[in-house]
Tab-separated table of C-alpha atoms in Angstrom:
chain	number	residue	atom	x	y	z
A	1	MET	CA	-55.395	-63.744	-23.137
A	2	ALA	CA	-55.807	-61.531	-26.208
A	3	SER	CA	-52.810	-59.726	-27.733
A	4	SER	CA	-51.176	-57.091	-25.534
A	5	LEU	CA	-52.664	-53.604	-25.476
A	6	PHE	CA	-49.579	-51.516	-26.230
A	7	ARG	CA	-47.290	-52.457	-29.066
A	8	LYS	CA	-44.744	-49.656	-29.441
A	9	PRO	CA	-44.592	-45.922	-28.817
A	10	VAL	CA	-45.515	-43.553	-31.603
A	11	PRO	CA	-42.376	-41.400	-32.086
A	12	GLY	CA	-42.726	-37.932	-30.548
A	13	SER	CA	-46.357	-38.415	-29.528
A	14	GLY	CA	-46.151	-39.800	-26.000
A	15	CYS	CA	-48.874	-42.223	-27.173
A	16	TRP	CA	-48.820	-45.886	-28.026
A	17	GLU	CA	-49.476	-47.587	-31.342
A	18	MET	CA	-52.041	-50.392	-31.180
A	19	ALA	CA	-52.590	-53.331	-33.489
A	20	ALA	CA	-55.839	-54.394	-35.060
A	21	GLY	CA	-56.402	-57.022	-32.373
A	22	ASP	CA	-56.281	-54.309	-29.700
A	23	CYS	CA	-59.919	-53.375	-30.360
A	24	ASP	CA	-62.232	-55.313	-28.079
A	25	VAL	CA	-64.582	-57.651	-29.921
A	26	THR	CA	-66.788	-58.755	-27.042
A	27	MET	CA	-70.243	-59.413	-28.433
A	28	ALA	CA	-73.323	-57.841	-26.907
A	29	PRO	CA	-75.553	-60.131	-24.786
A	30	GLU	CA	-78.429	-61.846	-26.526
A	31	PRO	CA	-81.281	-59.374	-27.063
A	32	SER	CA	-84.497	-59.808	-25.100
A	33	GLY	CA	-86.727	-58.272	-27.752
A	34	ALA	CA	-86.857	-57.396	-31.468
A	35	GLY	CA	-86.423	-53.656	-30.934
A	36	GLU	CA	-83.549	-54.152	-28.595
A	37	ALA	CA	-81.936	-56.583	-31.026
A	38	ASP	CA	-82.125	-54.031	-33.831
A	39	ALA	CA	-80.547	-51.400	-31.583
A	40	GLU	CA	-77.728	-53.715	-30.625
A	41	ARG	CA	-77.096	-54.698	-34.238
A	42	GLU	CA	-76.894	-50.992	-35.087
A	43	ALA	CA	-74.479	-50.436	-32.204
A	44	GLU	CA	-72.300	-53.314	-33.439
A	45	ILE	CA	-72.233	-51.777	-36.914
A	46	PHE	CA	-71.060	-48.485	-35.397
A	47	LYS	CA	-68.410	-50.352	-33.421
A	48	GLU	CA	-67.157	-52.161	-36.541
A	49	GLN	CA	-67.006	-48.837	-38.379
A	50	GLY	CA	-65.066	-47.422	-35.435
A	51	ASN	CA	-62.655	-50.351	-35.663
A	52	ALA	CA	-62.128	-49.673	-39.357
A	53	PHE	CA	-61.289	-46.031	-38.733
A	54	TYR	CA	-59.059	-47.080	-35.850
A	55	LEU	CA	-57.066	-49.331	-38.188
A	56	LYS	CA	-56.675	-46.397	-40.582
A	57	LYS	CA	-55.413	-44.321	-37.581
A	58	ASP	CA	-58.308	-41.922	-38.048
A	59	TYR	CA	-58.859	-41.770	-34.310
A	60	ASN	CA	-61.270	-38.860	-34.308
A	61	GLU	CA	-63.709	-40.720	-36.560
A	62	ALA	CA	-63.163	-43.917	-34.596
A	63	PHE	CA	-64.062	-41.978	-31.432
A	64	ASN	CA	-67.263	-40.687	-33.050
A	65	TYR	CA	-68.455	-44.161	-34.026
A	66	TYR	CA	-67.594	-45.733	-30.668
A	67	THR	CA	-69.545	-42.900	-29.030
A	68	LYS	CA	-72.552	-43.692	-31.253
A	69	ALA	CA	-72.326	-47.340	-30.189
A	70	ILE	CA	-72.177	-46.334	-26.500
A	71	ASP	CA	-75.160	-44.033	-26.893
A	72	ILE	CA	-77.180	-47.001	-28.105
A	73	CYS	CA	-75.761	-49.585	-25.688
A	74	PRO	CA	-74.360	-47.725	-22.652
A	75	LYS	CA	-73.616	-50.959	-20.764
A	76	ASN	CA	-71.414	-52.668	-23.337
A	77	VAL	CA	-67.915	-53.089	-21.882
A	78	SER	CA	-66.075	-53.404	-25.210
A	79	TYR	CA	-67.398	-50.079	-26.505
A	80	TYR	CA	-65.925	-48.223	-23.511
A	81	GLY	CA	-62.730	-50.229	-23.855
A	82	ASN	CA	-62.360	-49.343	-27.522
A	83	ARG	CA	-63.135	-45.687	-26.979
A	84	ALA	CA	-60.615	-45.587	-24.126
A	85	ALA	CA	-57.971	-47.068	-26.445
A	86	THR	CA	-58.808	-44.451	-29.085
A	87	LEU	CA	-58.598	-41.573	-26.619
A	88	MET	CA	-55.233	-42.840	-25.448
A	89	MET	CA	-53.965	-42.758	-29.010
A	90	ILE	CA	-54.730	-39.037	-29.262
A	91	GLY	CA	-53.248	-38.286	-25.865
A	92	LYS	CA	-56.510	-37.665	-24.020
A	93	PHE	CA	-55.600	-39.802	-21.044
A	94	ARG	CA	-57.965	-38.154	-18.580
A	95	GLU	CA	-61.018	-38.872	-20.763
A	96	ALA	CA	-59.634	-42.327	-21.561
A	97	LEU	CA	-59.318	-43.007	-17.837
A	98	GLU	CA	-63.045	-42.324	-17.345
A	99	ASP	CA	-63.952	-44.809	-20.080
A	100	ALA	CA	-61.565	-47.475	-18.749
A	101	GLN	CA	-62.978	-47.042	-15.239
A	102	GLN	CA	-66.507	-47.326	-16.557
A	103	ALA	CA	-65.538	-50.526	-18.393
A	104	VAL	CA	-64.192	-52.213	-15.236
A	105	ARG	CA	-67.175	-50.998	-13.232
A	106	LEU	CA	-69.347	-52.893	-15.709
A	107	ASP	CA	-67.045	-55.947	-15.650
A	108	ASP	CA	-64.442	-56.214	-12.880
A	109	THR	CA	-62.796	-59.155	-14.688
A	110	PHE	CA	-62.132	-57.100	-17.837
A	111	VAL	CA	-58.322	-57.404	-18.003
A	112	ARG	CA	-57.809	-54.912	-20.810
A	113	GLY	CA	-59.933	-52.422	-18.929
A	114	HIS	CA	-57.665	-52.636	-15.875
A	115	LEU	CA	-54.551	-52.409	-18.062
A	116	ARG	CA	-55.873	-49.311	-19.798
A	117	GLU	CA	-56.921	-47.732	-16.518
A	118	GLY	CA	-53.420	-48.382	-15.126
A	119	LYS	CA	-51.743	-46.969	-18.219
A	120	CYS	CA	-53.894	-43.838	-18.053
A	121	HIS	CA	-53.065	-43.361	-14.368
A	122	LEU	CA	-49.369	-43.786	-15.173
A	123	SER	CA	-49.496	-41.387	-18.121
A	124	LEU	CA	-51.152	-38.821	-15.859
A	125	GLY	CA	-48.445	-39.302	-13.212
A	126	ASN	CA	-50.476	-41.248	-10.638
A	127	ALA	CA	-48.031	-44.129	-10.314
A	128	MET	CA	-49.518	-45.469	-7.087
A	129	ALA	CA	-53.008	-45.858	-8.598
A	130	ALA	CA	-51.421	-47.342	-11.720
A	131	GLY	CA	-49.650	-49.920	-9.589
A	132	ARG	CA	-52.948	-50.999	-8.014
A	133	CYS	CA	-54.463	-51.529	-11.456
A	134	PHE	CA	-51.543	-53.650	-12.640
A	135	GLN	CA	-51.712	-55.691	-9.417
A	136	LYS	CA	-55.390	-56.334	-10.179
A	137	VAL	CA	-54.447	-57.626	-13.633
A	138	LEU	CA	-51.930	-60.006	-12.028
A	139	GLU	CA	-54.680	-61.296	-9.749
A	140	LEU	CA	-56.836	-62.036	-12.800
A	141	GLU	CA	-54.007	-63.222	-15.030
A	142	THR	CA	-50.977	-64.432	-13.087
A	143	ASN	CA	-47.586	-63.590	-14.653
A	144	SER	CA	-49.082	-61.306	-17.312
A	145	PRO	CA	-45.936	-60.014	-19.100
A	146	GLN	CA	-47.467	-56.642	-19.828
A	147	ALA	CA	-48.754	-56.138	-16.289
A	148	LEU	CA	-45.336	-57.056	-14.882
A	149	THR	CA	-43.598	-54.610	-17.233
A	150	GLU	CA	-46.039	-51.811	-16.492
A	151	LEU	CA	-45.802	-52.452	-12.755
A	152	LYS	CA	-42.020	-51.990	-12.945
A	153	SER	CA	-42.578	-48.731	-14.816
A	154	ALA	CA	-44.941	-47.496	-12.106
A	155	GLU	CA	-42.425	-48.399	-9.403
A	156	ALA	CA	-39.676	-46.588	-11.341
A	157	VAL	CA	-41.802	-43.430	-11.555
A	158	LEU	CA	-42.438	-43.547	-7.806
A	159	GLU	CA	-38.679	-43.784	-7.235
A	160	TYR	CA	-37.987	-40.866	-9.645
A	161	GLU	CA	-40.532	-38.796	-7.724
A	162	ARG	CA	-38.829	-39.600	-4.435
A	163	ILE	CA	-35.354	-38.687	-5.720
A	164	ALA	CA	-36.660	-35.469	-7.285
A	165	GLU	CA	-38.362	-34.440	-4.044
A	166	VAL	CA	-35.125	-34.905	-2.081
A	167	GLY	CA	-33.186	-33.056	-4.786
A	168	PHE	CA	-35.586	-30.104	-4.694
A	169	ASP	CA	-35.315	-29.817	-0.918
A	170	LYS	CA	-31.504	-29.760	-1.245
A	171	GLY	CA	-31.609	-27.186	-4.050
A	172	ASP	CA	-30.176	-29.657	-6.590
A	173	PHE	CA	-32.409	-28.451	-9.401
A	174	ARG	CA	-30.416	-30.119	-12.182
A	175	LYS	CA	-31.044	-33.498	-10.579
A	176	VAL	CA	-34.770	-32.725	-10.359
A	177	VAL	CA	-34.913	-31.838	-14.070
A	178	TYR	CA	-33.056	-35.055	-14.937
A	179	TYR	CA	-35.407	-37.299	-12.955
A	180	MET	CA	-38.536	-35.480	-14.075
A	181	ASP	CA	-37.470	-36.044	-17.681
A	182	ARG	CA	-37.137	-39.739	-16.912
A	183	ALA	CA	-40.518	-39.811	-15.184
A	184	LEU	CA	-42.147	-38.010	-18.118
A	185	GLU	CA	-41.038	-40.813	-20.437
A	186	PHE	CA	-43.664	-42.934	-18.638
A	187	ALA	CA	-46.034	-40.109	-17.696
A	188	PRO	CA	-46.125	-37.781	-20.737
A	189	ALA	CA	-49.436	-36.180	-19.705
A	190	CYS	CA	-48.480	-35.407	-16.102
A	191	HIS	CA	-48.808	-31.654	-15.532
A	192	ARG	CA	-47.383	-32.004	-12.038
A	193	PHE	CA	-44.077	-33.405	-13.321
A	194	LYS	CA	-43.930	-30.788	-16.057
A	195	ILE	CA	-44.548	-27.959	-13.597
A	196	LEU	CA	-41.845	-29.211	-11.230
A	197	LYS	CA	-39.426	-29.457	-14.146
A	198	ALA	CA	-40.373	-25.963	-15.345
A	199	GLU	CA	-39.951	-24.483	-11.870
A	200	CYS	CA	-36.467	-25.989	-11.589
A	201	LEU	CA	-35.565	-24.767	-15.076
A	202	ALA	CA	-36.542	-21.275	-13.937
A	203	LEU	CA	-34.446	-21.637	-10.778
A	204	LEU	CA	-31.514	-22.698	-12.983
A	205	GLY	CA	-31.923	-19.560	-15.102
A	206	ARG	CA	-33.187	-21.480	-18.159
A	207	TYR	CA	-36.138	-19.150	-18.560
A	208	PRO	CA	-37.064	-19.826	-22.213
A	209	ASP	CA	-37.211	-23.590	-21.529
A	210	ALA	CA	-39.302	-23.046	-18.405
A	211	GLN	CA	-41.631	-20.645	-20.228
A	212	SER	CA	-42.086	-23.160	-23.041
A	213	VAL	CA	-43.202	-25.927	-20.664
A	214	ALA	CA	-45.597	-23.623	-18.785
A	215	SER	CA	-47.036	-22.201	-22.019
A	216	ASP	CA	-47.740	-25.710	-23.360
A	217	ILE	CA	-49.783	-26.449	-20.245
A	218	LEU	CA	-51.637	-23.113	-20.399
A	219	ARG	CA	-52.606	-23.780	-24.009
A	220	MET	CA	-54.439	-26.873	-22.777
A	221	ASP	CA	-55.637	-25.336	-19.502
A	222	SER	CA	-55.532	-21.533	-19.261
A	223	THR	CA	-56.611	-21.651	-15.604
A	224	ASN	CA	-53.793	-23.906	-14.422
A	225	ALA	CA	-52.517	-22.059	-11.330
A	226	ASP	CA	-49.197	-23.913	-11.274
A	227	ALA	CA	-48.410	-22.971	-14.866
A	228	LEU	CA	-49.417	-19.353	-14.194
A	229	TYR	CA	-47.081	-19.379	-11.202
A	230	VAL	CA	-44.158	-20.662	-13.310
A	231	ARG	CA	-44.786	-18.025	-15.994
A	232	GLY	CA	-44.712	-15.387	-13.271
A	233	LEU	CA	-41.575	-16.923	-11.762
A	234	CYS	CA	-39.729	-16.682	-15.092
A	235	LEU	CA	-40.703	-13.026	-15.491
A	236	TYR	CA	-39.736	-12.352	-11.872
A	237	TYR	CA	-36.290	-13.881	-12.378
A	238	GLU	CA	-35.847	-11.917	-15.606
A	239	ASP	CA	-36.413	-8.713	-13.608
A	240	CYS	CA	-39.828	-8.064	-15.212
A	241	ILE	CA	-41.351	-7.664	-11.781
A	242	GLU	CA	-44.518	-5.766	-12.765
A	243	LYS	CA	-45.616	-8.480	-15.209
A	244	ALA	CA	-44.557	-11.202	-12.779
A	245	VAL	CA	-46.867	-9.829	-10.079
A	246	GLN	CA	-49.780	-9.930	-12.533
A	247	PHE	CA	-49.240	-13.676	-13.141
A	248	PHE	CA	-48.859	-14.404	-9.426
A	249	VAL	CA	-52.118	-12.563	-8.712
A	250	GLN	CA	-53.862	-14.501	-11.486
A	251	ALA	CA	-52.537	-17.795	-10.084
A	252	LEU	CA	-53.886	-16.863	-6.652
A	253	ARG	CA	-57.296	-16.103	-8.169
A	254	MET	CA	-57.356	-19.639	-9.604
A	255	ALA	CA	-55.984	-21.200	-6.402
A	256	PRO	CA	-56.178	-18.905	-3.343
A	257	ASP	CA	-54.162	-21.382	-1.259
A	258	HIS	CA	-51.229	-21.541	-3.723
A	259	GLU	CA	-48.434	-20.956	-1.181
A	260	LYS	CA	-45.578	-20.663	-3.694
A	261	ALA	CA	-47.430	-18.028	-5.713
A	262	ARG	CA	-48.251	-16.137	-2.518
A	263	LEU	CA	-44.599	-16.151	-1.360
A	264	ALA	CA	-43.271	-15.196	-4.806
A	265	CYS	CA	-45.800	-12.358	-5.065
A	266	ARG	CA	-44.791	-11.042	-1.649
A	267	ASN	CA	-41.074	-11.230	-2.520
A	268	ALA	CA	-41.610	-9.542	-5.871
A	269	LYS	CA	-43.467	-6.626	-4.305
A	270	ALA	CA	-40.921	-6.271	-1.490
A	271	LEU	CA	-37.998	-6.393	-3.917
A	272	ARG	CA	-39.587	-3.824	-6.217
A	273	ALA	CA	-40.297	-1.449	-3.305
A	274	LYS	CA	-36.831	-1.751	-1.726
A	275	LYS	CA	-35.045	-1.307	-5.054
A	276	GLU	CA	-37.097	1.803	-5.856
A	277	GLU	CA	-36.312	3.237	-2.399
A	278	GLY	CA	-32.609	2.671	-3.014
A	279	ASN	CA	-32.772	4.310	-6.448
A	280	ARG	CA	-34.591	7.307	-4.975
A	281	ALA	CA	-32.007	7.722	-2.189
A	282	PHE	CA	-29.185	7.519	-4.743
A	283	LYS	CA	-30.724	10.203	-6.956
A	284	GLU	CA	-31.097	12.447	-3.904
A	285	GLY	CA	-27.414	11.979	-3.078
A	286	SER	CA	-28.128	10.029	0.136
A	287	TYR	CA	-25.443	7.446	-0.618
A	288	ASP	CA	-25.178	5.866	2.831
A	289	GLU	CA	-28.948	5.333	2.889
A	290	ALA	CA	-28.919	3.962	-0.667
A	291	PHE	CA	-26.143	1.533	0.285
A	292	GLU	CA	-28.221	0.187	3.190
A	293	LEU	CA	-31.396	-0.098	1.110
A	294	TYR	CA	-29.656	-2.041	-1.655
A	295	SER	CA	-28.122	-4.302	1.015
A	296	GLU	CA	-31.593	-4.995	2.458
A	297	ALA	CA	-32.971	-5.727	-1.014
A	298	LEU	CA	-30.218	-8.298	-1.609
A	299	LYS	CA	-31.451	-10.311	1.389
A	300	ILE	CA	-35.016	-10.731	0.077
A	301	ASP	CA	-34.502	-13.533	-2.457
A	302	PRO	CA	-31.054	-15.069	-3.117
A	303	ASN	CA	-32.519	-17.026	-6.058
A	304	ASN	CA	-33.373	-13.915	-8.075
A	305	ILE	CA	-30.092	-13.831	-9.980
A	306	LYS	CA	-30.813	-11.095	-12.508
A	307	THR	CA	-32.310	-8.584	-10.081
A	308	ASN	CA	-29.600	-9.286	-7.509
A	309	ALA	CA	-26.927	-8.698	-10.160
A	310	LYS	CA	-28.409	-5.247	-10.744
A	311	LEU	CA	-28.612	-4.598	-7.017
A	312	TYR	CA	-24.942	-5.501	-6.561
A	313	CYS	CA	-23.998	-3.218	-9.444
A	314	ASN	CA	-26.102	-0.395	-7.989
A	315	ARG	CA	-24.463	-0.873	-4.605
A	316	GLY	CA	-21.083	-0.870	-6.322
A	317	THR	CA	-21.914	2.499	-7.874
A	318	VAL	CA	-22.829	3.812	-4.423
A	319	GLY	CA	-19.574	2.413	-3.025
A	320	SER	CA	-17.561	4.311	-5.614
A	321	LYS	CA	-19.418	7.505	-4.686
A	322	LEU	CA	-18.520	6.874	-1.037
A	323	ASN	CA	-14.887	6.260	-2.095
A	324	LYS	CA	-15.154	2.644	-0.900
A	325	MET	CA	-13.365	1.400	-3.994
A	326	GLN	CA	-12.566	-2.120	-2.822
A	327	GLN	CA	-16.190	-2.613	-1.739
A	328	ALA	CA	-17.330	-1.282	-5.113
A	329	ILE	CA	-15.031	-3.685	-6.973
A	330	GLU	CA	-16.267	-6.639	-4.887
A	331	ASP	CA	-19.918	-5.729	-5.535
A	332	CYS	CA	-19.336	-5.440	-9.269
A	333	SER	CA	-17.550	-8.799	-9.208
A	334	SER	CA	-20.558	-10.311	-7.397
A	335	ALA	CA	-22.846	-8.893	-10.092
A	336	ILE	CA	-20.672	-10.392	-12.841
A	337	LYS	CA	-20.585	-13.753	-11.060
A	338	LEU	CA	-24.380	-13.814	-11.138
A	339	ASP	CA	-24.634	-12.533	-14.720
A	340	ASP	CA	-21.437	-12.714	-16.776
A	341	THR	CA	-23.112	-10.824	-19.654
A	342	TYR	CA	-23.833	-7.742	-17.514
A	343	ILE	CA	-21.881	-5.025	-19.362
A	344	LYS	CA	-22.806	-2.272	-16.916
A	345	ALA	CA	-21.120	-4.176	-14.075
A	346	TYR	CA	-17.956	-4.626	-16.157
A	347	MET	CA	-17.989	-0.892	-16.959
A	348	ARG	CA	-18.358	0.101	-13.309
A	349	ARG	CA	-15.646	-2.311	-12.160
A	350	ALA	CA	-13.261	-1.195	-14.911
A	351	GLN	CA	-13.674	2.445	-13.849
A	352	CYS	CA	-12.979	1.471	-10.240
A	353	TYR	CA	-9.831	-0.308	-11.375
A	354	MET	CA	-8.784	2.825	-13.251
A	355	ASP	CA	-9.447	5.008	-10.197
A	356	THR	CA	-7.294	2.721	-8.036
A	357	GLU	CA	-4.550	2.466	-10.710
A	358	GLN	CA	-5.125	-1.281	-11.238
A	359	TYR	CA	-4.617	-0.874	-14.951
A	360	GLU	CA	-4.058	-4.517	-15.948
A	361	GLU	CA	-7.427	-5.440	-14.430
A	362	ALA	CA	-9.046	-2.437	-16.095
A	363	VAL	CA	-7.646	-3.460	-19.493
A	364	ARG	CA	-9.052	-6.999	-19.052
A	365	ASP	CA	-12.517	-5.646	-18.291
A	366	TYR	CA	-12.480	-3.142	-21.170
A	367	GLU	CA	-11.310	-5.888	-23.548
A	368	LYS	CA	-14.297	-8.018	-22.461
A	369	ILE	CA	-16.618	-5.036	-22.945
A	370	TYR	CA	-15.251	-4.208	-26.395
A	371	GLN	CA	-15.461	-7.857	-27.520
A	372	THR	CA	-19.129	-7.854	-26.536
A	373	GLU	CA	-20.097	-4.399	-27.813
A	374	LYS	CA	-17.724	-2.933	-30.403
A	375	THR	CA	-18.637	0.745	-30.017
A	376	LYS	CA	-16.380	3.805	-30.459
A	377	GLU	CA	-16.839	4.673	-26.800
A	378	HIS	CA	-15.723	1.227	-25.641
A	379	LYS	CA	-12.761	1.280	-28.038
A	380	GLN	CA	-11.607	4.620	-26.635
A	381	LEU	CA	-11.985	3.432	-23.038
A	382	LEU	CA	-9.849	0.387	-23.870
A	383	LYS	CA	-7.190	2.573	-25.505
A	384	ASN	CA	-7.119	4.868	-22.471
A	385	ALA	CA	-6.687	1.924	-20.114
A	386	GLN	CA	-3.937	0.453	-22.295
A	387	LEU	CA	-2.153	3.816	-22.323
A	388	GLU	CA	-2.353	4.112	-18.540
A	389	LEU	CA	-1.061	0.560	-18.210
A	390	LYS	CA	1.876	1.402	-20.474
A	391	LYS	CA	2.591	4.554	-18.492
A	392	SER	CA	2.387	2.669	-15.198
A	393	LYS	CA	5.170	0.328	-16.282
A	394	ARG	CA	7.616	3.261	-16.719
A	395	LYS	CA	9.270	5.152	-13.888
A	396	ASP	CA	6.741	7.359	-12.139
A	397	TYR	CA	8.622	10.659	-12.081
A	398	TYR	CA	5.863	12.364	-10.134
A	399	LYS	CA	6.065	9.702	-7.461
A	400	ILE	CA	9.884	9.943	-7.367
A	401	LEU	CA	9.628	13.679	-6.648
A	402	GLY	CA	6.631	13.185	-4.360
A	403	VAL	CA	4.301	15.544	-6.240
A	404	ASP	CA	0.849	15.319	-7.782
A	405	LYS	CA	0.480	14.851	-11.550
A	406	ASN	CA	-0.990	18.345	-11.744
A	407	ALA	CA	1.954	19.941	-9.869
A	408	THR	CA	3.075	23.414	-10.973
A	409	GLU	CA	6.596	24.314	-12.112
A	410	ASP	CA	7.386	25.851	-8.712
A	411	GLU	CA	6.084	22.774	-6.872
A	412	ILE	CA	8.290	20.546	-9.044
A	413	LYS	CA	11.353	22.732	-8.279
A	414	LYS	CA	10.681	22.709	-4.544
A	415	ALA	CA	10.221	18.944	-4.597
A	416	TYR	CA	13.508	18.481	-6.471
A	417	ARG	CA	15.363	20.705	-4.001
A	418	LYS	CA	14.066	18.652	-1.073
A	419	ARG	CA	14.690	15.212	-2.608
A	420	ALA	CA	18.087	16.061	-4.098
A	421	LEU	CA	19.396	17.232	-0.748
A	422	MET	CA	17.858	14.205	0.950
A	423	HIS	CA	19.535	11.662	-1.332
A	424	HIS	CA	22.817	13.414	-2.274
A	425	PRO	CA	25.665	10.874	-1.932
A	426	ASP	CA	27.815	13.288	0.073
A	427	ARG	CA	25.175	13.344	2.776
A	428	HIS	CA	25.551	9.590	3.209
A	429	SER	CA	29.327	9.298	2.933
A	430	SER	CA	29.631	7.742	6.373
A	431	ALA	CA	26.863	5.181	5.751
A	432	SER	CA	27.374	1.519	4.804
A	433	PRO	CA	28.248	0.705	1.178
A	434	GLU	CA	24.749	-0.698	0.666
A	435	VAL	CA	23.049	2.477	1.888
A	436	GLN	CA	25.458	4.633	-0.170
A	437	LYS	CA	24.596	2.632	-3.297
A	438	GLU	CA	20.833	2.923	-2.669
A	439	GLU	CA	21.000	6.668	-1.977
A	440	GLU	CA	23.105	7.255	-5.079
A	441	LYS	CA	20.469	5.406	-7.143
A	442	LYS	CA	17.707	7.570	-5.665
A	443	PHE	CA	19.739	10.717	-6.256
A	444	LYS	CA	20.091	9.832	-9.933
A	445	GLU	CA	16.334	9.049	-10.212
A	446	VAL	CA	15.477	12.416	-8.644
A	447	GLY	CA	17.728	14.138	-11.172
A	448	GLU	CA	16.201	12.145	-14.027
A	449	ALA	CA	12.661	12.982	-12.888
A	450	PHE	CA	13.512	16.695	-12.627
A	451	SER	CA	15.176	16.738	-16.049
A	452	ILE	CA	11.947	15.436	-17.612
A	453	LEU	CA	9.306	17.292	-15.612
A	454	SER	CA	11.114	20.633	-15.739
A	455	ASP	CA	11.250	20.513	-19.550
A	456	PRO	CA	7.786	21.403	-20.954
A	457	LYS	CA	8.287	19.434	-24.165
A	458	LYS	CA	9.584	16.292	-22.454
A	459	LYS	CA	6.911	16.583	-19.768
A	460	ALA	CA	4.168	16.791	-22.386
A	461	ARG	CA	5.442	13.683	-24.144
A	462	TYR	CA	5.796	11.843	-20.831
A	463	ASP	CA	2.283	12.790	-19.738
A	464	SER	CA	0.816	11.583	-23.036
A	465	GLY	CA	2.514	8.209	-22.680
A	466	GLN	CA	4.883	8.650	-25.623
A	467	ASP	CA	8.356	7.154	-25.597
A	468	LEU	CA	10.913	9.790	-24.610
A	469	ASP	CA	13.564	8.106	-26.739
A	470	ASP	CA	11.692	9.282	-29.878
A	471	ASP	CA	13.045	12.428	-31.579
A	472	GLY	CA	16.310	12.183	-29.631
A	473	MET	CA	14.705	12.740	-26.218
A	474	ASN	CA	16.581	10.050	-24.339
A	475	SER	CA	15.751	10.320	-20.652
A	476	GLY	CA	19.089	8.726	-19.854
A	477	ASP	CA	21.135	11.563	-21.405
A	478	PHE	CA	21.740	13.546	-18.240
A	479	ASP	CA	24.192	13.882	-15.373
A	480	ALA	CA	22.596	14.073	-11.938
A	481	ASN	CA	25.555	15.994	-10.510
A	482	ASN	CA	25.422	18.568	-13.312
A	483	ILE	CA	21.705	19.068	-12.753
A	484	PHE	CA	22.360	19.458	-9.019
A	485	LYS	CA	25.151	21.992	-9.556
A	486	ALA	CA	23.112	23.922	-12.115
A	487	PHE	CA	20.156	24.061	-9.745
A	488	PHE	CA	22.014	24.963	-6.542
A	489	GLY	CA	24.925	26.855	-8.057
A	490	SER	CA	22.868	29.946	-8.843
A	491	PRO	CA	23.141	33.043	-6.552
A	492	GLY	CA	21.410	32.370	-3.279
A	493	GLY	CA	21.384	28.696	-4.059
A	494	PHE	CA	23.202	25.813	-2.441
A	495	SER	CA	26.841	24.644	-2.733
A	496	PHE	CA	29.032	22.148	-0.994
A	497	GLU	CA	32.839	21.980	-0.484
A	498	ALA	CA	35.271	19.325	0.660
A	499	SER	CA	37.105	19.967	3.939
A	500	GLY	CA	39.277	16.929	3.597
A	501	PRO	CA	39.371	13.508	2.003
A	502	GLY	CA	35.861	12.109	2.108
A	503	ASN	CA	34.488	14.948	4.225
A	504	PHE	CA	31.931	17.484	2.945
A	505	PHE	CA	29.910	20.206	4.541
A	506	PHE	CA	26.770	21.927	3.291
A	507	GLN	CA	26.706	25.676	2.954
A	508	PHE	CA	23.695	27.829	2.075
A	509	GLY	CA	24.291	31.177	0.392
């Protein structure tokens, strides 16, 4: 047998380098007449010129001369064989396949023709047909090393296809990408493998990579429905729904029975409509309706990560309007889980944390926001959250007195009167030592709270989060009993007297 057809891969080309002996040198049959002999001699000259260009790796010129030889002698096996080899070198496997098939039709014992046909089938992703070709070679040339090697490659591709199909059905898209990459090492011109890889890249959120694969195919074949579908899928998953629909429609024009494009187009239109209905209800103040519409939209396509992140955030906004703060926080968290770069979701969740006085969580979210977008607004929001966190770690004097932070002076006085009487130690003199100790502590806290909130200057500093120890305003410099006596000792106030050791009675004036 002549030297093997494929020597080594050309780096980065997906093609195979071929040696000088790889050109077929089969001579034309003896001519039957002078004119025919001249034609065949001319064809041989063209073939030899093609071989020369082939050796120089000028495959386009080699192709031209082999074509001239074929035009003169269209039944010469070696001319088709050589042109097939040349086409393979420039990655035109489909055209090369036609020439290889024509060669073996002319001579079914042409081993190189069967090898080239098999290699073209394999490069185009038809591993089963490739296997048949390599089996034919083994029938003609038992134990052919190249045929055995190529047959193993074809079997490997079939196995990669099987694993990828199972992986796709299970939603294991990373596995599909891995095995399609391995299959494409043997089948670099297979659009089907590339499309499956691109679709899985899109489903994994790797949109630029998926777009790149689809665009490469469309540059070679602008009517490829599968590639149009993948382009639309990427746009759909990037929340560019209008443009996505256009690609799906175009794919369906090219292939009316393209089921995936049909389903994606239907989902895209349904998602767009439901989201717009929800937005309209929200703007009209129909929050319960908006909540339901966003919930329905979230059920349409779980794979649409970016759009669903926005839907969760929108529903979170509605939840906050309905005062369903925990629901709102959970929705914003779902949005962030889908898209951890979604600043709007962090902003909404941080505000919900602030509204529910979960200041540590709010600070974490605002820190993330400020690290991502260092704006004055975000810096101020972070400072506000940090201040509220600092304030929350001090005693809450408003809570101790049981009043709102906007309570008036009279409301603060009334609250003190009630709490001081409630917790005064003399009222609990007959209680257990533990209860007495706890009530005395509360009595002191009530007095401390009143001493701060009844003093406009101290109250202002407390409300602004400043330390009360600054400028000599030590909140601990007070006597709860003195405050009590000062408050209740005024005319018409309250006083208490001892009637015996350990016994007290309350007396209103």
